[in-house]
Amino acid sequence: MDAETDELRSAHDVLAEVYAESLAGALENMPIDRAVLDLFCELTLAADLGARVGDVGCGTGRLSPYLTAQGLSPHGVDLSPEMVRVAQRDYPGCSFEVADLRDLPFDDASLAGVVCWYSLLFLPPAGRAVAFGELARVVGPGGYLVTAFKAGDGERRRGGRSMGLGIEFDAYWLSPDEMERRVTDAGFETVFWAGRPAAGGESTPQGYLLARRTSATDNPATSRQPQ
């Protein structure tokens, strides 16, 4: 594991209980987020590829009960072992495991969709093509990807300092244009995109993107080769 990934993982281990407390029930007060997730759920179920979806970068697992209530069967993955421990504790009826976005524990085309809810903002430039390729690899043709993200300029930012917990990590707020380009280059087509101004304590506008997997390819970035 490289130093940047190790720093990110360690920081989120520290943040697990903080997030579990501060984000509990937050979705109930976020009608736009719920509307985008509802659209993803409806389209995913209508695609007739099954109900299994990946909650990639699931954090404390807060989306899993909501996705389950909409008829999906989410499987959460997160880089942080402590985040996964908290998720397993708080949502024992859901599935979670430790994994890196750049090496997902799913077979090719085995999912009906993937949810990346504020989890793509930690990808350094060198890891983005691989990560988006992994998302395309695991979603079956006709399946869906949905992401929410902080819209910015893509420049490296240092996060965590202001929390007073002795942690720091890199974050990258991608522009909507780059997010859409990364998704389409990986093998998806845009179905819906939206944005909203910063609200409350937010410091940047928020973006949403929903895309459909077009077809599997033989590109090594989107097809895992037999070992």
GROMACS .gro file of C-alpha atoms in nm:
model
  227
    1MET     CA    1   0.000   0.000   0.000
    2ASP     CA    2   0.141   0.339  -0.099
    3ALA     CA    3   0.186   0.614   0.158
    4GLU     CA    4  -0.107   0.825   0.034
    5THR     CA    5  -0.348   0.532   0.053
    6ASP     CA    6  -0.220   0.432   0.395
    7GLU     CA    7  -0.268   0.789   0.521
    8LEU     CA    8  -0.623   0.797   0.384
    9ARG     CA    9  -0.707   0.460   0.537
   10SER     CA   10  -0.567   0.552   0.878
   11ALA     CA   11  -0.749   0.887   0.881
   12HIS     CA   12  -1.082   0.725   0.804
   13ASP     CA   13  -1.026   0.466   1.073
   14VAL     CA   14  -1.014   0.762   1.314
   15LEU     CA   15  -1.322   0.920   1.154
   16ALA     CA   16  -1.543   0.612   1.164
   17GLU     CA   17  -1.719   0.679   1.493
   18VAL     CA   18  -1.735   1.053   1.420
   19TYR     CA   19  -1.912   0.988   1.090
   20ALA     CA   20  -2.141   0.726   1.242
   21GLU     CA   21  -2.267   0.984   1.490
   22SER     CA   22  -2.273   1.296   1.270
   23LEU     CA   23  -2.429   1.135   0.961
   24ALA     CA   24  -2.688   0.919   1.134
   25GLY     CA   25  -3.025   1.003   0.982
   26ALA     CA   26  -2.874   1.271   0.757
   27LEU     CA   27  -3.036   1.130   0.444
   28GLU     CA   28  -3.380   1.204   0.589
   29ASN     CA   29  -3.303   1.575   0.555
   30MET     CA   30  -3.160   1.553   0.203
   31PRO     CA   31  -3.449   1.533  -0.044
   32ILE     CA   32  -3.228   1.591  -0.349
   33ASP     CA   33  -2.996   1.307  -0.252
   34ARG     CA   34  -3.293   1.078  -0.196
   35ALA     CA   35  -3.443   1.174  -0.531
   36VAL     CA   36  -3.123   1.087  -0.717
   37LEU     CA   37  -3.086   0.759  -0.529
   38ASP     CA   38  -3.451   0.677  -0.599
   39LEU     CA   39  -3.397   0.730  -0.971
   40PHE     CA   40  -3.093   0.502  -0.961
   41CYS     CA   41  -3.289   0.234  -0.776
   42GLU     CA   42  -3.583   0.250  -1.015
   43LEU     CA   43  -3.368   0.231  -1.327
   44THR     CA   44  -3.149  -0.044  -1.185
   45LEU     CA   45  -3.443  -0.266  -1.098
   46ALA     CA   46  -3.603  -0.197  -1.438
   47ALA     CA   47  -3.286  -0.312  -1.615
   48ASP     CA   48  -3.370  -0.668  -1.508
   49LEU     CA   49  -3.012  -0.753  -1.411
   50GLY     CA   50  -3.097  -0.849  -1.056
   51ALA     CA   51  -3.088  -0.641  -0.741
   52ARG     CA   52  -2.722  -0.677  -0.635
   53VAL     CA   53  -2.535  -0.346  -0.629
   54GLY     CA   54  -2.204  -0.230  -0.488
   55ASP     CA   55  -2.193   0.055  -0.238
   56VAL     CA   56  -1.837   0.157  -0.319
   57GLY     CA   57  -1.674   0.364  -0.050
   58CYS     CA   58  -1.965   0.283   0.179
   59GLY     CA   59  -1.813   0.443   0.488
   60THR     CA   60  -2.026   0.364   0.791
   61GLY     CA   61  -2.286   0.192   0.572
   62ARG     CA   62  -2.553   0.460   0.610
   63LEU     CA   63  -2.693   0.413   0.257
   64SER     CA   64  -2.739   0.038   0.280
   65PRO     CA   65  -3.073   0.043   0.470
   66TYR     CA   66  -3.213   0.296   0.226
   67LEU     CA   67  -3.104   0.099  -0.081
   68THR     CA   68  -3.242  -0.219   0.074
   69ALA     CA   69  -3.577  -0.050   0.140
   70GLN     CA   70  -3.596   0.040  -0.230
   71GLY     CA   71  -3.561  -0.326  -0.327
   72LEU     CA   72  -3.188  -0.350  -0.393
   73SER     CA   73  -2.933  -0.582  -0.234
   74PRO     CA   74  -2.628  -0.367  -0.157
   75HIS     CA   75  -2.282  -0.496  -0.078
   76GLY     CA   76  -2.067  -0.227   0.080
   77VAL     CA   77  -1.692  -0.197   0.041
   78ASP     CA   78  -1.459   0.055   0.201
   79LEU     CA   79  -1.085   0.107   0.230
   80SER     CA   80  -1.107   0.161   0.606
   81PRO     CA   81  -1.134  -0.149   0.829
   82GLU     CA   82  -1.280   0.064   1.106
   83MET     CA   83  -1.549   0.205   0.878
   84VAL     CA   84  -1.642  -0.151   0.783
   85ARG     CA   85  -1.647  -0.260   1.149
   86VAL     CA   86  -1.885   0.023   1.237
   87ALA     CA   87  -2.104  -0.056   0.936
   88GLN     CA   88  -2.125  -0.423   1.034
   89ARG     CA   89  -2.211  -0.325   1.391
   90ASP     CA   90  -2.479  -0.071   1.302
   91TYR     CA   91  -2.634  -0.258   1.008
   92PRO     CA   92  -2.588  -0.629   1.084
   93GLY     CA   93  -2.837  -0.733   0.817
   94CYS     CA   94  -2.624  -0.586   0.537
   95SER     CA   95  -2.298  -0.703   0.377
   96PHE     CA   96  -1.971  -0.511   0.405
   97GLU     CA   97  -1.604  -0.582   0.346
   98VAL     CA   98  -1.270  -0.403   0.323
   99ALA     CA   99  -1.155  -0.332  -0.032
  100ASP     CA  100  -0.982  -0.072  -0.247
  101LEU     CA  101  -1.182   0.100  -0.520
  102ARG     CA  102  -0.898   0.022  -0.760
  103ASP     CA  103  -0.929  -0.353  -0.696
  104LEU     CA  104  -1.292  -0.435  -0.630
  105PRO     CA  105  -1.389  -0.780  -0.493
  106PHE     CA  106  -1.657  -0.843  -0.756
  107ASP     CA  107  -1.655  -1.060  -1.067
  108ASP     CA  108  -1.682  -0.907  -1.412
  109ALA     CA  109  -2.034  -0.781  -1.493
  110SER     CA  110  -2.164  -0.930  -1.167
  111LEU     CA  111  -2.350  -0.622  -1.041
  112ALA     CA  112  -2.664  -0.446  -1.158
  113GLY     CA  113  -2.515  -0.116  -1.047
  114VAL     CA  114  -2.273   0.074  -0.827
  115VAL     CA  115  -2.324   0.365  -0.588
  116CYS     CA  116  -2.027   0.597  -0.531
  117TRP     CA  117  -2.163   0.851  -0.281
  118TYR     CA  118  -1.888   1.104  -0.216
  119SER     CA  119  -1.629   0.826  -0.244
  120LEU     CA  120  -1.453   0.926  -0.568
  121LEU     CA  121  -1.310   1.248  -0.426
  122PHE     CA  122  -1.006   1.072  -0.281
  123LEU     CA  123  -0.873   0.943  -0.615
  124PRO     CA  124  -0.533   1.088  -0.711
  125PRO     CA  125  -0.484   1.158  -1.082
  126ALA     CA  126  -0.271   0.848  -1.137
  127GLY     CA  127  -0.539   0.617  -0.997
  128ARG     CA  128  -0.847   0.750  -1.170
  129ALA     CA  129  -0.839   0.553  -1.494
  130VAL     CA  130  -0.793   0.225  -1.305
  131ALA     CA  131  -1.069   0.309  -1.056
  132PHE     CA  132  -1.327   0.405  -1.315
  133GLY     CA  133  -1.226   0.101  -1.516
  134GLU     CA  134  -1.299  -0.117  -1.214
  135LEU     CA  135  -1.644   0.036  -1.179
  136ALA     CA  136  -1.714  -0.042  -1.543
  137ARG     CA  137  -1.574  -0.394  -1.511
  138VAL     CA  138  -1.807  -0.503  -1.232
  139VAL     CA  139  -2.132  -0.356  -1.372
  140GLY     CA  140  -2.315  -0.562  -1.630
  141PRO     CA  141  -2.416  -0.407  -1.964
  142GLY     CA  142  -2.734  -0.210  -1.906
  143GLY     CA  143  -2.655  -0.158  -1.539
  144TYR     CA  144  -2.609   0.180  -1.372
  145LEU     CA  145  -2.358   0.393  -1.184
  146VAL     CA  146  -2.461   0.683  -0.965
  147THR     CA  147  -2.228   0.925  -0.789
  148ALA     CA  148  -2.255   1.234  -0.573
  149PHE     CA  149  -1.947   1.452  -0.546
  150LYS     CA  150  -1.809   1.787  -0.441
  151ALA     CA  151  -1.774   1.991  -0.760
  152GLY     CA  152  -1.442   2.172  -0.789
  153ASP     CA  153  -1.132   2.218  -1.000
  154GLY     CA  154  -0.964   1.880  -0.945
  155GLU     CA  155  -0.671   2.027  -0.756
  156ARG     CA  156  -0.522   1.847  -0.456
  157ARG     CA  157  -0.655   1.962  -0.120
  158ARG     CA  158  -0.552   1.858   0.228
  159GLY     CA  159  -0.845   1.748   0.438
  160GLY     CA  160  -0.888   1.661   0.803
  161ARG     CA  161  -0.677   1.934   0.959
  162SER     CA  162  -0.968   2.141   1.087
  163MET     CA  163  -1.122   1.848   1.277
  164GLY     CA  164  -0.867   1.856   1.556
  165LEU     CA  165  -0.812   1.479   1.546
  166GLY     CA  166  -0.451   1.480   1.431
  167ILE     CA  167  -0.533   1.349   1.084
  168GLU     CA  168  -0.471   1.467   0.729
  169PHE     CA  169  -0.544   1.323   0.385
  170ASP     CA  170  -0.559   1.426   0.021
  171ALA     CA  171  -0.888   1.505  -0.153
  172TYR     CA  172  -0.969   1.608  -0.509
  173TRP     CA  173  -1.296   1.780  -0.595
  174LEU     CA  174  -1.341   1.693  -0.962
  175SER     CA  175  -1.521   1.923  -1.199
  176PRO     CA  176  -1.852   1.796  -1.343
  177ASP     CA  177  -1.686   1.786  -1.686
  178GLU     CA  178  -1.404   1.563  -1.568
  179MET     CA  179  -1.640   1.338  -1.374
  180GLU     CA  180  -1.855   1.285  -1.681
  181ARG     CA  181  -1.551   1.232  -1.904
  182ARG     CA  182  -1.406   0.971  -1.668
  183VAL     CA  183  -1.736   0.786  -1.652
  184THR     CA  184  -1.797   0.787  -2.028
  185ASP     CA  185  -1.436   0.696  -2.110
  186ALA     CA  186  -1.475   0.391  -1.886
  187GLY     CA  187  -1.776   0.264  -2.080
  188PHE     CA  188  -2.087   0.436  -1.945
  189GLU     CA  189  -2.327   0.680  -2.109
  190THR     CA  190  -2.477   0.970  -1.917
  191VAL     CA  191  -2.845   0.936  -1.831
  192PHE     CA  192  -2.884   1.224  -1.586
  193TRP     CA  193  -2.668   1.492  -1.432
  194ALA     CA  194  -2.749   1.769  -1.189
  195GLY     CA  195  -2.595   2.007  -0.943
  196ARG     CA  196  -2.693   2.233  -0.659
  197PRO     CA  197  -2.535   2.530  -0.484
  198ALA     CA  198  -2.346   2.486  -0.160
  199ALA     CA  199  -2.582   2.482   0.137
  200GLY     CA  200  -2.541   2.503   0.511
  201GLY     CA  201  -2.179   2.444   0.607
  202GLU     CA  202  -2.076   2.326   0.260
  203SER     CA  203  -1.793   2.513   0.089
  204THR     CA  204  -1.852   2.400  -0.270
  205PRO     CA  205  -2.140   2.311  -0.503
  206GLN     CA  206  -2.247   1.947  -0.514
  207GLY     CA  207  -2.275   1.736  -0.829
  208TYR     CA  208  -2.475   1.425  -0.921
  209LEU     CA  209  -2.425   1.193  -1.216
  210LEU     CA  210  -2.619   0.883  -1.322
  211ALA     CA  211  -2.487   0.674  -1.610
  212ARG     CA  212  -2.568   0.347  -1.787
  213ARG     CA  213  -2.311   0.078  -1.870
  214THR     CA  214  -2.301   0.044  -2.246
  215SER     CA  215  -2.118  -0.282  -2.313
  216ALA     CA  216  -1.832  -0.497  -2.192
  217THR     CA  217  -1.501  -0.452  -2.370
  218ASP     CA  218  -1.177  -0.637  -2.405
  219ASN     CA  219  -0.986  -0.340  -2.270
  220PRO     CA  220  -0.759  -0.458  -1.983
  221ALA     CA  221  -0.883  -0.162  -1.778
  222THR     CA  222  -1.240  -0.294  -1.781
  223SER     CA  223  -1.189  -0.670  -1.793
  224ARG     CA  224  -1.005  -0.871  -1.531
  225GLN     CA  225  -0.784  -1.128  -1.693
  226PRO     CA  226  -0.759  -1.486  -1.558
  227GLN     CA  227  -0.463  -1.537  -1.327
   0.00000   0.00000   0.00000
